[in-house]
Short mmCIF file of C-alpha atoms (C1' of nucleotides) in Angstrom, two decimals:
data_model
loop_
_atom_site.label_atom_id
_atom_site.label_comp_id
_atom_site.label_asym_id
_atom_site.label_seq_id
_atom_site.Cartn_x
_atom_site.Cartn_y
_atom_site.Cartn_z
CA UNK M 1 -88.32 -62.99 90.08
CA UNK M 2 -90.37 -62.03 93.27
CA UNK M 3 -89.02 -62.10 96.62
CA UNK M 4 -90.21 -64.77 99.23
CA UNK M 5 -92.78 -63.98 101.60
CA UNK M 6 -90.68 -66.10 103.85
CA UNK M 7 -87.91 -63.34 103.50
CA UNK M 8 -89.56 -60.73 104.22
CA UNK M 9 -91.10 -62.46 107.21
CA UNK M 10 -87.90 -62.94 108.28
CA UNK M 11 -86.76 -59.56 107.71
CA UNK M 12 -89.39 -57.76 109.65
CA UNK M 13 -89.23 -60.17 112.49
CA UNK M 14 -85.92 -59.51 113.18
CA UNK M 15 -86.51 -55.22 112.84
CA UNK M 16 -89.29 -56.10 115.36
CA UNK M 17 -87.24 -58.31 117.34
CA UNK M 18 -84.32 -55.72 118.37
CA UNK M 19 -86.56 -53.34 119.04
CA UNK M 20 -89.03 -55.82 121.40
CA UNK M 21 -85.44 -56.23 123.36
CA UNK M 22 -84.59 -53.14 123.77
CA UNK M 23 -88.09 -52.27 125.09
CA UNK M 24 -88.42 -55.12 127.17
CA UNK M 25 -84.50 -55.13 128.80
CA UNK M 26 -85.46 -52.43 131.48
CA UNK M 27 -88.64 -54.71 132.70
CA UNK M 28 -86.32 -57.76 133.08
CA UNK M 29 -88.16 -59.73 130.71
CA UNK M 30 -86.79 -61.33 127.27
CA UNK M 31 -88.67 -61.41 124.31
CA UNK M 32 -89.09 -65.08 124.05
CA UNK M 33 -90.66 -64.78 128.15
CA UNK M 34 -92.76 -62.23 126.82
CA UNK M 35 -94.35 -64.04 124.01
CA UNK M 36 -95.53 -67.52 126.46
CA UNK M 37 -96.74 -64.86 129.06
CA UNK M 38 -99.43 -62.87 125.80
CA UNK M 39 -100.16 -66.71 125.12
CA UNK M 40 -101.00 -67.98 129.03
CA UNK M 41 -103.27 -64.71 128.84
CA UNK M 42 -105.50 -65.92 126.56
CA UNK M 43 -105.15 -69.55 126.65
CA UNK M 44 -104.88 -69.99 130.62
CA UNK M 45 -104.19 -73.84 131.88
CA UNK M 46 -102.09 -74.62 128.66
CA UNK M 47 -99.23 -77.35 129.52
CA UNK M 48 -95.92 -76.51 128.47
CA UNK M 49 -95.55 -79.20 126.02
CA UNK M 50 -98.55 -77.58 124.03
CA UNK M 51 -97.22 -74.53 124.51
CA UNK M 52 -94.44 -75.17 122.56
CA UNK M 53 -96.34 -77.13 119.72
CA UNK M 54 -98.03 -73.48 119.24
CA UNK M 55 -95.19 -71.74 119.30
CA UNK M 56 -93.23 -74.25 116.80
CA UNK M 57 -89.97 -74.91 119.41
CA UNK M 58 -89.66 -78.00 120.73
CA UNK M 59 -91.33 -78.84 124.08
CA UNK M 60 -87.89 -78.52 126.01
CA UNK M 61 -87.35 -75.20 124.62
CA UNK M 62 -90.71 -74.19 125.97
CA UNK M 63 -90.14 -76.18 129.08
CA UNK M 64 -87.21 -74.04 129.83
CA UNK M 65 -88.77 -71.13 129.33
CA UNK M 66 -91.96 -71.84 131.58
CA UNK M 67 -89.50 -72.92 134.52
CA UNK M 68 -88.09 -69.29 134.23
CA UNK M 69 -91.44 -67.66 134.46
CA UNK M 70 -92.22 -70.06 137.25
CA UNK M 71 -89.56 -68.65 139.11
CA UNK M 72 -89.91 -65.56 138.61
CA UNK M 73 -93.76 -65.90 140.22
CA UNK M 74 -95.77 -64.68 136.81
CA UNK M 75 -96.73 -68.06 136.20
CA UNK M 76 -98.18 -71.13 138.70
CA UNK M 77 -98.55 -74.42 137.77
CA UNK M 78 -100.88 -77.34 139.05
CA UNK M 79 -101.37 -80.72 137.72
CA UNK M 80 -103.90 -81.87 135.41
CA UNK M 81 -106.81 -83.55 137.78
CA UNK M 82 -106.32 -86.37 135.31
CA UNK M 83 -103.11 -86.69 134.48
CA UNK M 84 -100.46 -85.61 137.23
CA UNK M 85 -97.21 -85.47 134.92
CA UNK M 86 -99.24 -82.73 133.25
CA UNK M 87 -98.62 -79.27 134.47
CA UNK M 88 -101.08 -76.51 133.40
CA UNK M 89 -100.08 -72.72 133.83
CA UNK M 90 -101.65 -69.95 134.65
CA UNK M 91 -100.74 -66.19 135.07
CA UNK M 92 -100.65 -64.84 139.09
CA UNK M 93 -101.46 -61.43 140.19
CA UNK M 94 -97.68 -60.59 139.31
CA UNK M 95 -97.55 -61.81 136.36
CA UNK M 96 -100.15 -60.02 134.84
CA UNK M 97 -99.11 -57.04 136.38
CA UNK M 98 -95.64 -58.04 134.62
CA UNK M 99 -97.49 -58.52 131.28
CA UNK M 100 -99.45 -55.41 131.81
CA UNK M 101 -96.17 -53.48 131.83
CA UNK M 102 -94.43 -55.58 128.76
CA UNK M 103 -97.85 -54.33 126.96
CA UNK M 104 -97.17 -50.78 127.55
CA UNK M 105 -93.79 -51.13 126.67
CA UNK M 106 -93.96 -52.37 123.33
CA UNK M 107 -97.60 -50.68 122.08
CA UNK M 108 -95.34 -47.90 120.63
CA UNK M 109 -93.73 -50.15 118.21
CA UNK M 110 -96.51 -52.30 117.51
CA UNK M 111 -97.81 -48.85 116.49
CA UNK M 112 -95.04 -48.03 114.22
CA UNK M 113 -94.94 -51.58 112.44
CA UNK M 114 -98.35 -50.58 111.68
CA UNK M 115 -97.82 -47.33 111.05
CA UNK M 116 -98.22 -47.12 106.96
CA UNK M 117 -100.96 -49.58 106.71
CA UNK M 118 -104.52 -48.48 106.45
CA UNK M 119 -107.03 -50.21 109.08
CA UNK M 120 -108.12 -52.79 106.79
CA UNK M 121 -104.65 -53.23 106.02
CA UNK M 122 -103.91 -54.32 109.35
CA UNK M 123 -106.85 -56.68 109.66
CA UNK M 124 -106.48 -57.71 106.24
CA UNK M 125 -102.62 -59.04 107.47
CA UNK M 126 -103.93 -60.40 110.46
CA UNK M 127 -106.35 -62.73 109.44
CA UNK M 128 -103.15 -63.88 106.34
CA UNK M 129 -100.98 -64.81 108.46
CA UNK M 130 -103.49 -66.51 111.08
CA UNK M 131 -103.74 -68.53 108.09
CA UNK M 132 -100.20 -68.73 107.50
CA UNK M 133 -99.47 -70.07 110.63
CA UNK M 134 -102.23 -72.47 110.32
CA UNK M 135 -100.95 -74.00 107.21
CA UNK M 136 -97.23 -74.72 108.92
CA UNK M 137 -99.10 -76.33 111.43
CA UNK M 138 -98.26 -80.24 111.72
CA UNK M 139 -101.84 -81.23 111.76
CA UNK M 140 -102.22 -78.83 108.43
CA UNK M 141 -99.27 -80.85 106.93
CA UNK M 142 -101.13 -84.29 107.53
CA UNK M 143 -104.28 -83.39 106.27
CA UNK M 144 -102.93 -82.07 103.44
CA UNK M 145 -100.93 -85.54 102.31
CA UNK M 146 -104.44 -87.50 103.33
CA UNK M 147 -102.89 -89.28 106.74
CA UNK M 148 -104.08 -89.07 110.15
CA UNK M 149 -102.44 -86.43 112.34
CA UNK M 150 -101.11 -88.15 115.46
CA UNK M 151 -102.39 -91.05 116.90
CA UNK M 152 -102.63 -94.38 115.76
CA UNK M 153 -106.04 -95.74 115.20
CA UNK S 1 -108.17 -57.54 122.79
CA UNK S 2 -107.03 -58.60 119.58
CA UNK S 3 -103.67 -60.65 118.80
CA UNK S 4 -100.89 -58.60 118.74
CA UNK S 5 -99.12 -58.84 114.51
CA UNK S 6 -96.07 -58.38 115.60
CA UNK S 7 -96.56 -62.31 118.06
CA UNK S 8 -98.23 -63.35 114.50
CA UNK S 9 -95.12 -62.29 112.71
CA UNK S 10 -93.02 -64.16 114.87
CA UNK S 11 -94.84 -67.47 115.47
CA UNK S 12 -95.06 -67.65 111.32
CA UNK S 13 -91.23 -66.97 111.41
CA UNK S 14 -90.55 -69.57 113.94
CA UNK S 15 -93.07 -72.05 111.85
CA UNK S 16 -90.58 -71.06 108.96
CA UNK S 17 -87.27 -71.43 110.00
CA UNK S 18 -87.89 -74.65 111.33
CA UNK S 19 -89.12 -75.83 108.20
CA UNK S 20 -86.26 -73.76 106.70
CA UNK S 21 -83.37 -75.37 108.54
CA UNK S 22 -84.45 -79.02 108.23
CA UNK S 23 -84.61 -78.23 104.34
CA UNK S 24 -81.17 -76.65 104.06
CA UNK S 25 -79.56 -78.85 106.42
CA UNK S 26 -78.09 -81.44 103.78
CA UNK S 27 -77.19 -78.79 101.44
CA UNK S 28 -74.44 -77.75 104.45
CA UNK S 29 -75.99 -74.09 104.50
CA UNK S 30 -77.57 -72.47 107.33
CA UNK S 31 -81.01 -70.22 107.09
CA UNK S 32 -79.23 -66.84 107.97
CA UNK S 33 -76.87 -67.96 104.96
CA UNK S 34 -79.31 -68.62 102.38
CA UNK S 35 -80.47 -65.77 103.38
CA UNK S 36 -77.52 -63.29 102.62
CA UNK S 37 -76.99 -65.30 99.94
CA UNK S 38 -80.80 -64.47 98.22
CA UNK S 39 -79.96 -60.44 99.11
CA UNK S 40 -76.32 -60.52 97.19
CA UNK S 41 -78.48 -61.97 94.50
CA UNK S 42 -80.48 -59.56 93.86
CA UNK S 43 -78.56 -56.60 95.21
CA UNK S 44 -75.01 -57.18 93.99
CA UNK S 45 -72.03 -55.28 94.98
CA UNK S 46 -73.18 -54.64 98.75
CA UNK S 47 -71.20 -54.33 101.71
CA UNK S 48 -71.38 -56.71 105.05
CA UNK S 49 -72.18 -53.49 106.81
CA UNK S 50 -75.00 -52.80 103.97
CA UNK S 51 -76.30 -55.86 104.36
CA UNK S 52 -76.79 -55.67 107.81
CA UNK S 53 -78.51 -52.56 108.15
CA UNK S 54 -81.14 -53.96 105.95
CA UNK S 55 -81.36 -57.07 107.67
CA UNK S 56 -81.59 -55.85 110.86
CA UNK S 57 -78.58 -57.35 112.54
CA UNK S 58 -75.08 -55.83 113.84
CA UNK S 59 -72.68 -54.91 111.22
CA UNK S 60 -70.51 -58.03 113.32
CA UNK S 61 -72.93 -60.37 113.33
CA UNK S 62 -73.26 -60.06 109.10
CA UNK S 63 -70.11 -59.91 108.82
CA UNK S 64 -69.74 -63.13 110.44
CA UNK S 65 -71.82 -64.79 107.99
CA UNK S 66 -70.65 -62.93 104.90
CA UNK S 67 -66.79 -64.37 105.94
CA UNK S 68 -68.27 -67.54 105.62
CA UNK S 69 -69.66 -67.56 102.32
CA UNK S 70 -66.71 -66.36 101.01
CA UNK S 71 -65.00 -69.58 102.88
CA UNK S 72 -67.33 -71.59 101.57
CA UNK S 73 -66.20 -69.81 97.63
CA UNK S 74 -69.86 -68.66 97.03
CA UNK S 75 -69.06 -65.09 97.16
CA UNK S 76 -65.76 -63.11 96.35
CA UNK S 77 -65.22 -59.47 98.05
CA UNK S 78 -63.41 -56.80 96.07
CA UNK S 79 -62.49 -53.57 97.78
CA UNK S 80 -64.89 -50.64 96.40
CA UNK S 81 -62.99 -48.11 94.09
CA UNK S 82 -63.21 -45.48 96.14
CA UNK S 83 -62.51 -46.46 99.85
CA UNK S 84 -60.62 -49.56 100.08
CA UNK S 85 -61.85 -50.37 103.67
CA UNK S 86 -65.35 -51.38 101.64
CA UNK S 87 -65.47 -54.98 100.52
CA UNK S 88 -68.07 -55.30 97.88
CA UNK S 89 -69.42 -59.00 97.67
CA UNK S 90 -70.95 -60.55 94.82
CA UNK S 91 -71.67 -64.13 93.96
CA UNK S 92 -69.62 -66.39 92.23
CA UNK S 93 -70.47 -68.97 89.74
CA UNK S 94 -70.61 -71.73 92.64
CA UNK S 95 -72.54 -69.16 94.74
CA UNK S 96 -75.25 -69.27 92.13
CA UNK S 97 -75.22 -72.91 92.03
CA UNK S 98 -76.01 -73.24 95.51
CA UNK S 99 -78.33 -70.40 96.01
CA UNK S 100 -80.50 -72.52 93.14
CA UNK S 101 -80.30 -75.35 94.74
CA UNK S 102 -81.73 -73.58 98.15
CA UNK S 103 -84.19 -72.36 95.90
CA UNK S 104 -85.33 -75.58 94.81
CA UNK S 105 -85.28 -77.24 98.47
CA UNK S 106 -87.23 -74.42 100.18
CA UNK S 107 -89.62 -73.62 96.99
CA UNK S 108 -92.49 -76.68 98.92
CA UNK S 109 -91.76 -74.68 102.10
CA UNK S 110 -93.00 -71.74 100.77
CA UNK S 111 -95.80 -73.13 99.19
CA UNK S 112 -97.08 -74.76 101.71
CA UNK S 113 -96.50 -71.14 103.91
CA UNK S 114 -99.11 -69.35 101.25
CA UNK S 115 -101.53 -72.47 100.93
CA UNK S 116 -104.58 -70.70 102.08
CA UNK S 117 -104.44 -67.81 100.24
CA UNK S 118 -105.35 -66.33 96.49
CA UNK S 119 -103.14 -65.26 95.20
CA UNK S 120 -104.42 -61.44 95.51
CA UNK S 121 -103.94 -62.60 99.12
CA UNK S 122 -100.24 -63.17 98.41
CA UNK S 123 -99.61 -60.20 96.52
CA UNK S 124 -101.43 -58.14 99.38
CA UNK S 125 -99.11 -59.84 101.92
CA UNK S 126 -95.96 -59.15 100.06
CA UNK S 127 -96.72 -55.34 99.64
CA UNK S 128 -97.94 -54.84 103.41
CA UNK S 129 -94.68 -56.99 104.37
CA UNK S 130 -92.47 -54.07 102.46
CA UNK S 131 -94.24 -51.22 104.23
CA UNK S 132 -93.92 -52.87 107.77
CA UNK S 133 -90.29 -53.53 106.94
CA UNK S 134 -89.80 -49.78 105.53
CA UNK S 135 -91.69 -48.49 108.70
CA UNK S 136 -89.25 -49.85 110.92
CA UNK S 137 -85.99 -48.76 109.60
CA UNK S 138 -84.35 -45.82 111.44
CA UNK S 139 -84.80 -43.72 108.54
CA UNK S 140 -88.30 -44.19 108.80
CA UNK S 141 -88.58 -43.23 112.77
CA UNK S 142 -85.91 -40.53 111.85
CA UNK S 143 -88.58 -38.86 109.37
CA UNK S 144 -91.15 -39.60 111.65
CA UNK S 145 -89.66 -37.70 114.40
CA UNK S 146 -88.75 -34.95 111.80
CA UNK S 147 -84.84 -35.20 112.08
CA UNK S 148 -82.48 -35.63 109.52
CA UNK S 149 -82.09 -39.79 108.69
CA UNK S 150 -78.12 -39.40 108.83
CA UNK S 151 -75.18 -37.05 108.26
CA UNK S 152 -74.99 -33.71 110.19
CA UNK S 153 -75.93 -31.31 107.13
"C1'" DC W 1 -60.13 -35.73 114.36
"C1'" DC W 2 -64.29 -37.90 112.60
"C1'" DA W 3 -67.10 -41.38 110.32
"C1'" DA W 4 -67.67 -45.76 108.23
"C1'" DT W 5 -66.04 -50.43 107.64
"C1'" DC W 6 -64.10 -54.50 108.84
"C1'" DT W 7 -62.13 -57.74 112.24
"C1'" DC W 8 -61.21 -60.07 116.70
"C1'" DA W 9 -62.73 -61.63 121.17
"C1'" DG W 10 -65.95 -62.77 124.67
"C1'" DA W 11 -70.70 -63.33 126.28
"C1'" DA W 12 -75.61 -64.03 126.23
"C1'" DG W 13 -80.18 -65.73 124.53
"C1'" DA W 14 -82.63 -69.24 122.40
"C1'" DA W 15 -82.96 -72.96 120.15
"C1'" DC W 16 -81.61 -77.99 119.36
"C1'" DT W 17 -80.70 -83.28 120.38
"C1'" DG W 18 -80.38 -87.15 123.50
"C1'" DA W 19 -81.59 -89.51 127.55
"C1'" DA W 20 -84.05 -90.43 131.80
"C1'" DA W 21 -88.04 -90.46 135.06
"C1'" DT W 22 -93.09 -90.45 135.72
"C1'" DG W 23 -98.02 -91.19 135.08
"C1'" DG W 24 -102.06 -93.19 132.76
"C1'" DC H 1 -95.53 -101.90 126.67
"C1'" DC H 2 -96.65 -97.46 124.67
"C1'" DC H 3 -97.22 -92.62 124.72
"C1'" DA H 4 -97.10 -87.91 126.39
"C1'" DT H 5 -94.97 -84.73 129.59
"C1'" DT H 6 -91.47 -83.01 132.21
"C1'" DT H 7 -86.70 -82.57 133.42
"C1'" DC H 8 -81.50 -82.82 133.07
"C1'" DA H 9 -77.39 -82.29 130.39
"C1'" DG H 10 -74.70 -81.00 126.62
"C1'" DT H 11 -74.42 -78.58 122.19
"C1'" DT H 12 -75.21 -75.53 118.30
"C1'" DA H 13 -76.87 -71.33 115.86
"C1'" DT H 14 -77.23 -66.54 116.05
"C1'" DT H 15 -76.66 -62.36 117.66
"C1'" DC H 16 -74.83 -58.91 120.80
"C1'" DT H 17 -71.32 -55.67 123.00
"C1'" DG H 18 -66.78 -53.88 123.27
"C1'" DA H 19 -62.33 -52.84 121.43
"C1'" DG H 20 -58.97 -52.05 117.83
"C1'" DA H 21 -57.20 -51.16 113.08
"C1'" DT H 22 -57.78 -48.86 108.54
"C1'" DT H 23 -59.30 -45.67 105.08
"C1'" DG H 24 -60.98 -41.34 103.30
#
DNA sequence: CCAATCTCAGAAGAACTGAAATGG
DNA sequence: CCCATTTCAGTTATTCTGAGATTG
């Protein structure tokens, strides 16, 4: 009997995840914060509500979240040119400054996650669970049992 | 700039537990339950303060959980022979029921999770999952830094 | 006295569900 | 009317910190 990749998923997440709190408490940012402002980085103008499909929470999780970085000033939001109710985000000045910081903060355990694995070891494990995440993916889930993902035709 | 593993790890981990929790759900057990639960399996005899240092959590926050399952009847603590303040848990016959039935409810989840890969792929990502997960215990930053992991000699 | 374990109590972070308002 | 997005409100899961008791 193997373990469960899900397991140990689990169980490295949560070694990562008190140590990404205890590196982030000092900058006044949480975790959670810190993951939607990496994300807004590289996908600026994303709307909350597909935020949180990417991040699998539900869209008032993210929405919560958002409002906070809003606040805060990392983040502004403007409506879509089509569709006011829309909101898209992007990073300010301050909150990639804010980001900047988070980044230096937490390299040194990135580093030490990483710290047995060869290079192609790490770029091996990237690309698996790229895939991994793609194939919990709602729109994986359909395809795979033949329907249509959303939308009626 | 490439994607950060340790936001990979933990947007597969959120993908999971979702999944995770809506599978368990009817059963009446929680995620972090199953779990501890899986670990007692295969590692009888532990303490709650065991268990937590290799799951990452408080020795509170385990213990928490671990009073539960022996609530529930799916564990039964004995004090360890030599220091009666150490409750050693292992599972009990209705324990291993319900830690089979998990099994079975989760087993699609976990499929679906490793979809996309050969299974070379799998076995990689199991064996690079223990090394991140051994890198990151404080025994392995306390032998990185070149102290002692515990006990003043 | 010290170290480890367990327990109790209170608080915080992060997610959920349900319901309402808005825009296309 | 339908659908997606955002927001408000209440709730649940999980974990944390702090303090105290016990055992060796």
């Amino acid at each position: 009997m193997t373990v469960r990749v899900s397991y140990l998923i689990k169980r490295v997440e949560r070694g990562l995840r008190t140590e990404l709190d205890a590196a982030l408490k000092p900058l006044g940012v949480t975790t959670t914060e810190y993951t939607a402002l990496s994300v807004l980085a590289r996908r600026s103008g994303l709307s909350s509500a597909q935020l949180a499909r990417r991040s699998f929470v539900s869209d008032q999780a993210m929405n919560q979240t958002v409002v906070v970085l809003e606040r805060n000033g990392w983040i502004e939001r403007s409506p879509d040119p089509h569709h006011a109710r829309i909101l898209r985000a992007r990073l300010t000045r301050s909150g990639r400054a804010i980001l900047a910081a988070c980044d230096r903060a937490t390299a040194p355990i990135e580093r030490r996650l990483l710290d047995g694995l060869s290079s192609e070891d790490t770029e091996r494990l990237r690309k698996i669970l790229e895939i991994c995440a793609a194939s919990l993916s709602p729109q994986a889930e359909a395809r795979e049992s033949g329907a249509p993902a959303r939308s009626t035709p």
